[in-house]
PDB file of C-alpha atoms in Angstrom:
ATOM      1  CA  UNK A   1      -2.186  17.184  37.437  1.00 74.00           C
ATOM      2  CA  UNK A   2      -5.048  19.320  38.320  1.00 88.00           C
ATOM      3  CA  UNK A   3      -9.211  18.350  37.995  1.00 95.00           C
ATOM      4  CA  UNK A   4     -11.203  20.404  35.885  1.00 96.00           C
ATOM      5  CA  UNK A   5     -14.454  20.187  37.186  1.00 97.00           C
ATOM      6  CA  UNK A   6     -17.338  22.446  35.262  1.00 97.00           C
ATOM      7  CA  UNK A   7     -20.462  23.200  36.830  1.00 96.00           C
ATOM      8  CA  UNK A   8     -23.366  22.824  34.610  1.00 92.00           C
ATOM      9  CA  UNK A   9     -26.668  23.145  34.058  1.00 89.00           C
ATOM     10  CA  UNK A  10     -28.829  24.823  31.620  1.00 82.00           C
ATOM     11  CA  UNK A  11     -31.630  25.789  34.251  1.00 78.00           C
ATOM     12  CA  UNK A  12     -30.557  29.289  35.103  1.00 76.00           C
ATOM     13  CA  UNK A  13     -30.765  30.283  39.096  1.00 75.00           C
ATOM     14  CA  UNK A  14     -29.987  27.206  40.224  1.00 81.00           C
ATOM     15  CA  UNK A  15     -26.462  28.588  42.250  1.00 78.00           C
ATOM     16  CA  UNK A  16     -24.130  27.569  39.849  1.00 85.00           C
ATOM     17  CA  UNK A  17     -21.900  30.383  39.835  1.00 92.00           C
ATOM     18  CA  UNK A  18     -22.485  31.163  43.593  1.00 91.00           C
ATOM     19  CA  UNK A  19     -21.184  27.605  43.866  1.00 93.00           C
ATOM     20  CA  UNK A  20     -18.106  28.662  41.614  1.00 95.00           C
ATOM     21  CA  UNK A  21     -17.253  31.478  43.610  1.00 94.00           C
ATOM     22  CA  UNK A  22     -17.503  30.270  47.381  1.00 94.00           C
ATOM     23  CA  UNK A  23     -16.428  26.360  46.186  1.00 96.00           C
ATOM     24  CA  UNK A  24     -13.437  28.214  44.873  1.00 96.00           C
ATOM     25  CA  UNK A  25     -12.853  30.260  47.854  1.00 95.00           C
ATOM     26  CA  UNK A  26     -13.291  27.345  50.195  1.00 95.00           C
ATOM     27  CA  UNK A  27     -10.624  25.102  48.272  1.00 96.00           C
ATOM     28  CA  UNK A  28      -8.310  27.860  48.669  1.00 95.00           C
ATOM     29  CA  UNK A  29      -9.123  28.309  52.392  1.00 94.00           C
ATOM     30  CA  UNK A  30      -7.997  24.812  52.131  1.00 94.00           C
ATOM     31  CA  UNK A  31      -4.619  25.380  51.050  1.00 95.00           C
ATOM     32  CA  UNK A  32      -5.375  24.199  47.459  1.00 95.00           C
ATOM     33  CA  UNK A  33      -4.417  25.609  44.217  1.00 96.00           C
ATOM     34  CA  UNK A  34      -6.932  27.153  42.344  1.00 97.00           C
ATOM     35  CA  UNK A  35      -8.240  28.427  38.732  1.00 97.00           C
ATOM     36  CA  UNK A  36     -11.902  29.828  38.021  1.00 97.00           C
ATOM     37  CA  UNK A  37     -12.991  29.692  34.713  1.00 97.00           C
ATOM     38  CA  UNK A  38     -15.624  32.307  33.782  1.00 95.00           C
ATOM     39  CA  UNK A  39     -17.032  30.701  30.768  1.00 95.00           C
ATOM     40  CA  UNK A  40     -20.436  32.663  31.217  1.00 93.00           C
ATOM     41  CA  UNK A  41     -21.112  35.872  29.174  1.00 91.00           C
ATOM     42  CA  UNK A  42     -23.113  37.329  31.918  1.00 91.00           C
ATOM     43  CA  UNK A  43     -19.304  37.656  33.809  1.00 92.00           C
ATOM     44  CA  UNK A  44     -20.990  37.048  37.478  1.00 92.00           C
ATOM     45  CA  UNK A  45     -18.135  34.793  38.959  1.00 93.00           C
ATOM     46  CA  UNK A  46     -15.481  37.632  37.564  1.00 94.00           C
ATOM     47  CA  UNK A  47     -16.833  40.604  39.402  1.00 91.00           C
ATOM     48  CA  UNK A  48     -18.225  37.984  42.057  1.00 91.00           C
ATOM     49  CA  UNK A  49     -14.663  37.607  43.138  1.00 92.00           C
ATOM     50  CA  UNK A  50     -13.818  41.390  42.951  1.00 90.00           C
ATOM     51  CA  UNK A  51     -12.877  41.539  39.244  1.00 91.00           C
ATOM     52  CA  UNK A  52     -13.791  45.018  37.401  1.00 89.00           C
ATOM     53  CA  UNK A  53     -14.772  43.837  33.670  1.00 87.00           C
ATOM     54  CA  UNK A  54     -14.143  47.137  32.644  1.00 88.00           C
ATOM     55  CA  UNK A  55     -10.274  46.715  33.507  1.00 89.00           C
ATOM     56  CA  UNK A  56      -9.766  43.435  31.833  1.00 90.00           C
ATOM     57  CA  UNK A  57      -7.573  43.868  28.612  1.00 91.00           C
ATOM     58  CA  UNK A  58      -7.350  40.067  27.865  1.00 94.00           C
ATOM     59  CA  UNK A  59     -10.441  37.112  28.745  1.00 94.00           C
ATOM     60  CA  UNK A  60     -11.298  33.917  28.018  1.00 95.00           C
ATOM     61  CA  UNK A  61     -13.169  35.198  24.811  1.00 94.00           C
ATOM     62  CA  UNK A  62      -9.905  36.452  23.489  1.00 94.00           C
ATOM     63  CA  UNK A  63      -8.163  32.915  24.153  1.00 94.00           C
ATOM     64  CA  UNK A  64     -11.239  31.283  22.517  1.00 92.00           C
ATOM     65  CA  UNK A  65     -11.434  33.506  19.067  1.00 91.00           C
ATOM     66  CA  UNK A  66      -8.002  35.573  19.186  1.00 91.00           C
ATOM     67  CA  UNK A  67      -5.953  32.454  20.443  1.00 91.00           C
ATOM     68  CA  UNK A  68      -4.327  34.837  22.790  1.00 93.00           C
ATOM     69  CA  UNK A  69      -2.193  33.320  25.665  1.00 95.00           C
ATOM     70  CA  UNK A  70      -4.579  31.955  28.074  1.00 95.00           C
ATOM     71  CA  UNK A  71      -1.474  33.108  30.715  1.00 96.00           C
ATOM     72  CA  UNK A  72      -2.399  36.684  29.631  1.00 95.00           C
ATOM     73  CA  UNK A  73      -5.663  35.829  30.788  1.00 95.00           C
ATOM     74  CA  UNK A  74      -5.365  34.638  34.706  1.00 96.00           C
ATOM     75  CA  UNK A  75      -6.236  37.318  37.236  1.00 95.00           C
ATOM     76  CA  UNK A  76      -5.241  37.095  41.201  1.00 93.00           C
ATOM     77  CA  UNK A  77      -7.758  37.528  43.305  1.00 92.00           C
ATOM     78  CA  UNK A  78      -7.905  38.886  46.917  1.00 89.00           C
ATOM     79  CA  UNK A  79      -7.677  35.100  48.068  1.00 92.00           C
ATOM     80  CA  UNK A  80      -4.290  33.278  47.970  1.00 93.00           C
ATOM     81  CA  UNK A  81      -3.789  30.194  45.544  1.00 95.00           C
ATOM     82  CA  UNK A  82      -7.145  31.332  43.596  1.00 96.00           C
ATOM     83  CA  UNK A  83      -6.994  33.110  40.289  1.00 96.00           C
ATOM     84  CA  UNK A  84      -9.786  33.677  37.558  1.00 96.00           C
ATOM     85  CA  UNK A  85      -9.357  33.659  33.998  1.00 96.00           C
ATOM     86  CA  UNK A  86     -12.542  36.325  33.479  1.00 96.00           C
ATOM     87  CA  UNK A  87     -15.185  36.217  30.842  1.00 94.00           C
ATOM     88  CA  UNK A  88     -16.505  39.200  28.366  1.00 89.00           C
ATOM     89  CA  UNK A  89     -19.860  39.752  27.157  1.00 88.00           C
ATOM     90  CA  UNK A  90     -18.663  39.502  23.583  1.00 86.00           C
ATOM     91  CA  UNK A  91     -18.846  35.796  24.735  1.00 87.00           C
ATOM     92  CA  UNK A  92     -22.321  36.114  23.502  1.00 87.00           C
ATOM     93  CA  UNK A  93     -20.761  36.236  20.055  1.00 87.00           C
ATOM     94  CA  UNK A  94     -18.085  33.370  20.168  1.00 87.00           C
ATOM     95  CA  UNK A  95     -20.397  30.430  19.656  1.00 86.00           C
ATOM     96  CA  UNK A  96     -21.127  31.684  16.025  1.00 88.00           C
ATOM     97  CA  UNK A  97     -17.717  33.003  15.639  1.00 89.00           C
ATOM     98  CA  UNK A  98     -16.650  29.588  16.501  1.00 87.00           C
ATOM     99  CA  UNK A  99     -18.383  27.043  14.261  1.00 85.00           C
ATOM    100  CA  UNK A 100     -15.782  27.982  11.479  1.00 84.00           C
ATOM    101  CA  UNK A 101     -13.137  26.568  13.596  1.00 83.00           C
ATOM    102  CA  UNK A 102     -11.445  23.097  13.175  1.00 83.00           C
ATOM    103  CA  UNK A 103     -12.433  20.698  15.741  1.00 90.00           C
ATOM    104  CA  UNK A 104     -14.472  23.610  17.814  1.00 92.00           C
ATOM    105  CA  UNK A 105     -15.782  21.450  20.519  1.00 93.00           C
ATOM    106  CA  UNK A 106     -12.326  21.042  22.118  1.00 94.00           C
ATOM    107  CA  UNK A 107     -11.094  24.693  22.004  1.00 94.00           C
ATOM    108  CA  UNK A 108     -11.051  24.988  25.243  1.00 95.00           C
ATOM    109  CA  UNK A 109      -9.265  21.739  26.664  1.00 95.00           C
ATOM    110  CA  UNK A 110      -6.647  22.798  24.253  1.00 95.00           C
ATOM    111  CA  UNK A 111      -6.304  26.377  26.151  1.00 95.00           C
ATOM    112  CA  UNK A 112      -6.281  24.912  29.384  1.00 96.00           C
ATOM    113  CA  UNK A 113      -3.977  21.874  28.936  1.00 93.00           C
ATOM    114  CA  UNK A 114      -1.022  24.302  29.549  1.00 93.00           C
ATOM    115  CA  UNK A 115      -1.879  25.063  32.862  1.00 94.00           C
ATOM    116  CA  UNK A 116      -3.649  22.325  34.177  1.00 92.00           C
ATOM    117  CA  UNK A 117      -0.334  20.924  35.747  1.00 93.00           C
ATOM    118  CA  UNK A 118      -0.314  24.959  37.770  1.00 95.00           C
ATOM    119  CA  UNK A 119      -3.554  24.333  39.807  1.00 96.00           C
ATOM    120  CA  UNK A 120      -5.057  21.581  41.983  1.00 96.00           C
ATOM    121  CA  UNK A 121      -8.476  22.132  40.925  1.00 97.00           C
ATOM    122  CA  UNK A 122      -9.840  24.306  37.754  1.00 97.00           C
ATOM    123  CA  UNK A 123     -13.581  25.294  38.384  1.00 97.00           C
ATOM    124  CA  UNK A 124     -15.308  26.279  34.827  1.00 97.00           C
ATOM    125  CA  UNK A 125     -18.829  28.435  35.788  1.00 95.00           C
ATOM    126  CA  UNK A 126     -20.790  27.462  32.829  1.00 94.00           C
ATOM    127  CA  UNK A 127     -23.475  29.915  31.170  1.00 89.00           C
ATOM    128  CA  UNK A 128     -27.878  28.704  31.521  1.00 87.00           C
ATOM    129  CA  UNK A 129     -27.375  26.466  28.249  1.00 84.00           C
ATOM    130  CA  UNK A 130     -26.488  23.914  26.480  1.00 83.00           C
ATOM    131  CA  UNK A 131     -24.533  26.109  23.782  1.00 87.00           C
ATOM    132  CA  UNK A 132     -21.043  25.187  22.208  1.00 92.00           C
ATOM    133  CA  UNK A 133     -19.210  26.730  25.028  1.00 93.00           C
ATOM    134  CA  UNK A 134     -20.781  24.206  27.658  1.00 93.00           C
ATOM    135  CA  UNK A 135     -20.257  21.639  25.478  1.00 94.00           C
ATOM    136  CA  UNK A 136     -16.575  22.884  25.049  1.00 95.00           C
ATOM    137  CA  UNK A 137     -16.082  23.049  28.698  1.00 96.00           C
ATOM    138  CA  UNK A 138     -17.685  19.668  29.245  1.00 96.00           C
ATOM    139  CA  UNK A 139     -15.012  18.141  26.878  1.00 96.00           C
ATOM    140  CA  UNK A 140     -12.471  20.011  28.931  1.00 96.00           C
ATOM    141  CA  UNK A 141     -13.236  18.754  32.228  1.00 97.00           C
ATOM    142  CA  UNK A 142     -12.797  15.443  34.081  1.00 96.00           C
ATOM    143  CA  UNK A 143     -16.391  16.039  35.921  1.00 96.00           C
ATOM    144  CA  UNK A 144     -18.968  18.135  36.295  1.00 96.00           C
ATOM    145  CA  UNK A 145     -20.613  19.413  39.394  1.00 96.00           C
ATOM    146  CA  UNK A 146     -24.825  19.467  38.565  1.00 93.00           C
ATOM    147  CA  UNK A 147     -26.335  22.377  41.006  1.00 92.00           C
ATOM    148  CA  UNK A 148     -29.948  21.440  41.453  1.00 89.00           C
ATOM    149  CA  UNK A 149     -32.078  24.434  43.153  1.00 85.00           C
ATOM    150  CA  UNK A 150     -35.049  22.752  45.836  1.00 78.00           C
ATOM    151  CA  UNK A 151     -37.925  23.696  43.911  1.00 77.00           C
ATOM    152  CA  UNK A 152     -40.870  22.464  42.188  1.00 70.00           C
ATOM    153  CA  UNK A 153     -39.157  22.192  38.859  1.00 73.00           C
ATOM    154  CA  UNK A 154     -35.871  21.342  40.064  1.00 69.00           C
ATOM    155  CA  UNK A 155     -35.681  18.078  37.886  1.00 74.00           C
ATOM    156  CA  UNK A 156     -37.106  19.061  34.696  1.00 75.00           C
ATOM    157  CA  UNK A 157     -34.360  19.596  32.387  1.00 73.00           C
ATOM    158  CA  UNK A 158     -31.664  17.564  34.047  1.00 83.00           C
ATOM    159  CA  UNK A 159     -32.817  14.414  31.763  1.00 82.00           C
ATOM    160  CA  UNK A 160     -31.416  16.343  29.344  1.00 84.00           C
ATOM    161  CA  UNK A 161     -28.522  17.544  30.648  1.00 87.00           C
ATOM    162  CA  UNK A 162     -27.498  14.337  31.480  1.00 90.00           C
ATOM    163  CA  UNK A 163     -28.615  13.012  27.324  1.00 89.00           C
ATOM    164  CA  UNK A 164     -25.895  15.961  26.276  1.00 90.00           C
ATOM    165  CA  UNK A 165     -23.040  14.486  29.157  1.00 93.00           C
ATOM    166  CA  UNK A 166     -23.934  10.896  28.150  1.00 94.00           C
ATOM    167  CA  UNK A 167     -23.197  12.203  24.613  1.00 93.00           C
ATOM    168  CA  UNK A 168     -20.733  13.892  25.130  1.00 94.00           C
ATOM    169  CA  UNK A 169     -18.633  11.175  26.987  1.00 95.00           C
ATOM    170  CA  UNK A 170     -19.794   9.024  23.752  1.00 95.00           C
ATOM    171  CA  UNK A 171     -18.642  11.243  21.362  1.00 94.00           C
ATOM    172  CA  UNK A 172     -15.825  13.916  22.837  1.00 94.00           C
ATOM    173  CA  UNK A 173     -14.540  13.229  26.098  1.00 96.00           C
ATOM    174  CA  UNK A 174     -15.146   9.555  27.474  1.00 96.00           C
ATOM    175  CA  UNK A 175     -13.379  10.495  30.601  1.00 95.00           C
ATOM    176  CA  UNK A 176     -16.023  12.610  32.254  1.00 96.00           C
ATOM    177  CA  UNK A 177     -17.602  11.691  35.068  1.00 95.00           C
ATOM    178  CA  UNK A 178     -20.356  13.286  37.264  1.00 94.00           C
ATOM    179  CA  UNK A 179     -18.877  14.305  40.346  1.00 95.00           C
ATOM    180  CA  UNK A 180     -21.773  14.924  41.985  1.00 95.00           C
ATOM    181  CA  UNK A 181     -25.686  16.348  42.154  1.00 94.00           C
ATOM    182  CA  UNK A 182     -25.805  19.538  44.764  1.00 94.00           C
ATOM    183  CA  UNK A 183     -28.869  20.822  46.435  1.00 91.00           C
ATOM    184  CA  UNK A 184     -28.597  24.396  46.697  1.00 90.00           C
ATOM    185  CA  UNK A 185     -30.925  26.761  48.002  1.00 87.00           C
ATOM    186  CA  UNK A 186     -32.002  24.551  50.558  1.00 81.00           C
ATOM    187  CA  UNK A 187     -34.748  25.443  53.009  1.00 80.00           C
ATOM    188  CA  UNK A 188     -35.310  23.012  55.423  1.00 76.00           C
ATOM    189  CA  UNK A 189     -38.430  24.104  57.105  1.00 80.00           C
ATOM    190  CA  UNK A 190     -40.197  23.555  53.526  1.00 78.00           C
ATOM    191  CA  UNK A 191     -41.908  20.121  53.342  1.00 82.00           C
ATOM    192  CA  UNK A 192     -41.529  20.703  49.385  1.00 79.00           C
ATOM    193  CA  UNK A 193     -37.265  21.143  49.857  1.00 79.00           C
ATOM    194  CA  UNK A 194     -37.193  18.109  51.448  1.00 82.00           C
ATOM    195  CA  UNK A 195     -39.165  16.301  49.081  1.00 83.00           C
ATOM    196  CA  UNK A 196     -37.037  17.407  46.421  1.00 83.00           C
ATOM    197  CA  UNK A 197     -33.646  15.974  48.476  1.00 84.00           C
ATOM    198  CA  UNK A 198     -35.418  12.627  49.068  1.00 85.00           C
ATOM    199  CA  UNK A 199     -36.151  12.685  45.426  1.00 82.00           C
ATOM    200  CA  UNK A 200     -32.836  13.674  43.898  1.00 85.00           C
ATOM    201  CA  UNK A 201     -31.010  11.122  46.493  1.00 85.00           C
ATOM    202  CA  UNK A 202     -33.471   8.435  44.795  1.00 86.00           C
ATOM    203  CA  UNK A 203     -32.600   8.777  41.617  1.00 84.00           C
ATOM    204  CA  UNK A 204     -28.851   9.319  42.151  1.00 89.00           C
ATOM    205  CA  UNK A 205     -28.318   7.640  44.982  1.00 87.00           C
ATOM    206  CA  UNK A 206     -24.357   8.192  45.864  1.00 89.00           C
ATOM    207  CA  UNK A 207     -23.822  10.904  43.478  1.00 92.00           C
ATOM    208  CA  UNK A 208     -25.732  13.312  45.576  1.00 92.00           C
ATOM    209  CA  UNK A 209     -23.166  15.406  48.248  1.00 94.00           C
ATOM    210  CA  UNK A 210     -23.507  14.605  51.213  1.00 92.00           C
ATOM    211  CA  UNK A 211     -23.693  18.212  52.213  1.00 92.00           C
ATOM    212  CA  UNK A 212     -26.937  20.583  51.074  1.00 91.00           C
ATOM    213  CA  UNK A 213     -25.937  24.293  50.394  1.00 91.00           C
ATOM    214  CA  UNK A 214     -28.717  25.996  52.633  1.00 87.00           C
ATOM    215  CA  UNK A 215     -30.857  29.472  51.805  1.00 83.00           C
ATOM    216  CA  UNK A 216     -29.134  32.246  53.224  1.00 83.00           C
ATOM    217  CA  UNK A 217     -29.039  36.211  53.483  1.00 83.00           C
ATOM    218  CA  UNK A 218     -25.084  36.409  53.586  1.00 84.00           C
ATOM    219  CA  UNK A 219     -24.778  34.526  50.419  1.00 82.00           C
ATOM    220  CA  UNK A 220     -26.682  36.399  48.199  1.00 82.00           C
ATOM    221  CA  UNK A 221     -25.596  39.714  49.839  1.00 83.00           C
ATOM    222  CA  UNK A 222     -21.686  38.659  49.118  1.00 84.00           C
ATOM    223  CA  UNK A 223     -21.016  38.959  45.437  1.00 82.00           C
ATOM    224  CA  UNK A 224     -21.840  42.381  45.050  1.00 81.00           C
ATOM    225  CA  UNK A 225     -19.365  43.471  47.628  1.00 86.00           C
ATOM    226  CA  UNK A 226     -16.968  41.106  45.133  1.00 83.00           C
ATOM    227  CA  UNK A 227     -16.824  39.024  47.972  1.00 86.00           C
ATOM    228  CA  UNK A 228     -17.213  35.153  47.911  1.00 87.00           C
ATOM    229  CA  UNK A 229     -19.085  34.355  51.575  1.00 86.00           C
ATOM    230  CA  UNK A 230     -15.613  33.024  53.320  1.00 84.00           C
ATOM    231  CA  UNK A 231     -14.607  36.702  53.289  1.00 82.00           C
ATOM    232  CA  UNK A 232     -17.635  38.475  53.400  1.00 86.00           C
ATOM    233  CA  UNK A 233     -18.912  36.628  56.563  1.00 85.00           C
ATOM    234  CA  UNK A 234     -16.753  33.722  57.650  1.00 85.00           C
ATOM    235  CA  UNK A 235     -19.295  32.264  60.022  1.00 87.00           C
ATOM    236  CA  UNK A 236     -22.541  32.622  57.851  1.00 86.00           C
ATOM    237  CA  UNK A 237     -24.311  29.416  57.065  1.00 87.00           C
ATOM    238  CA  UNK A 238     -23.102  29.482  53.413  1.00 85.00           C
ATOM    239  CA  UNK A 239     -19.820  29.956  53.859  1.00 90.00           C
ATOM    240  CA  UNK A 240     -19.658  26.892  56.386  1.00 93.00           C
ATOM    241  CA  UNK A 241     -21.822  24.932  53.701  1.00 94.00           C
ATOM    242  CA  UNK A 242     -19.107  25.723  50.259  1.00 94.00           C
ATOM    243  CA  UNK A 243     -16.271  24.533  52.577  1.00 94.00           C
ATOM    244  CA  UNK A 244     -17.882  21.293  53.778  1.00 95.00           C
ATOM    245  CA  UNK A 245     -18.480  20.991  50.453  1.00 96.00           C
ATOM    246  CA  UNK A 246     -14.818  21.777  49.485  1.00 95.00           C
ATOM    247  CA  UNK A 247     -13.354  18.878  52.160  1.00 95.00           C
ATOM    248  CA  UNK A 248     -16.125  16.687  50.238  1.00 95.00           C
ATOM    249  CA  UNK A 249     -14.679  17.120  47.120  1.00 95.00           C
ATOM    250  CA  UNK A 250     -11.221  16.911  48.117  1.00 95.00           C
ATOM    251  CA  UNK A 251     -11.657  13.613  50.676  1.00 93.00           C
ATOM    252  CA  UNK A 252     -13.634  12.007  47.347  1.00 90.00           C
ATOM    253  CA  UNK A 253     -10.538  12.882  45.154  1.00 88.00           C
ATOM    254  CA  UNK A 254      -7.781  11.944  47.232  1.00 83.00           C
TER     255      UNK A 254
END
């Protein structure tokens, strides 16, 4: 049965869809089986991993509001084992679309429970809120991945991030866990990013990874070649960083 794991956090620019892309890429790399979610209206992790919106005839927003078949919806990528079910930008619209709808907080765990059993790991990129859809994908998963950027205000707002996932689990889905804090954007000759690490590891102590996803040029360069950084540059410090990260994840949930 395959994880779901969403990536969350309602601070935008923290790397959580850059984290998608290349954690995605790397657990492929890997040899596992692989689904991206795009549950963000802005579509970055779709045309991050070389999908044309423009082309796409069926998305997650049609599986959300048009029930359509979410198998219509899965996409191959240039990387073997890893497909993405895209998003749209009429995403925008679905939240309000959606509060007519029975039991609309677990819309989409009931779209992806017929294909969790295809993939090892499901990846859902959430959007810079706390809107129905990240609730909806936080009832979906198992456990959610919390990007946190090395920055001054890195921890503001991740009290309440973790209020909704406490409520959630309460109320919705009392099987998800937090599988783990990451520090991205990491620049280790700043006496501030280091403060921030020591910091985040003492609050969370053994929910922080191990490994620290690093500043880098190659990174931020990939997705608009629709690249994640394993292709674009195989031996750039960010690819090496998302597939550390990847054996992580996978040694922790063996």
């Amino acid at each position: 049965m395959g994880k779901i794991i969403a990536l969350a956090n309602q601070k935008g620019g923290v790397g959580k869809t850059t984290t998608t892309i290349n954690l995605a890429a790397s657990l492929a790399t890997l040899e596992k089986t692989v689904l991206v979610v795009d549950a963000d209206p802005q579509a970055n992790a779709s045309s991050g991993l070389g999908v044309d919106i423009k082309d796409v005839d069926c998305s997650i927003y049609e599986c959300i509001i048009d029930h359509a078949d979410i198998h219509d919806a899965i996409y191959e990528t240039d990387i073997e084992g890893l497909d993405i079910v895209p998003s749209h930008i009429d995403l925008v619209g679905a939240e309000i679309e959606m509060l007519n709808l029975d039991n609309r907080e677990k819309v989409l765990s009931k779209i992806l429970e017929p294909i969790r059993g295809d993939y090892d790991f499901v990846l859902i990129d959430c959007s810079p809120s706390l809107g129905l859809i990240t609730v909806n994908a936080l009832t979906a998963a198992d456990s959610v991945i919390i990007p946190v950027q090395c920055e001054y205000f890195a921890l503001e707002g991740i009290s309440k991030l973790l209020n909704t996932i406490k409520i959630i689990k309460t109320k919705l889905n009392p099987k998800l866990e937090i599988e783990g804090f990451l520090l991205t954007m990491y620049d280790q000759r700043l006496r501030l990013a280091r403060q921030i690490y020591d910091e985040v590891k003492r609050h969370f102590q053994e929910l922080v990874f191990k490994t620290v996803i690093q500043r880098n040029v190659k990174l931020s360069e990939a997705p608009s070649h629709g690249l994640p950084a394993i292709l674009y540059d195989a031996e750039s410090t960010g690819a090496k960083n998302h597939l550390a990260l990847a054996k992580e994840i996978i040694d922790k949930n063996n």
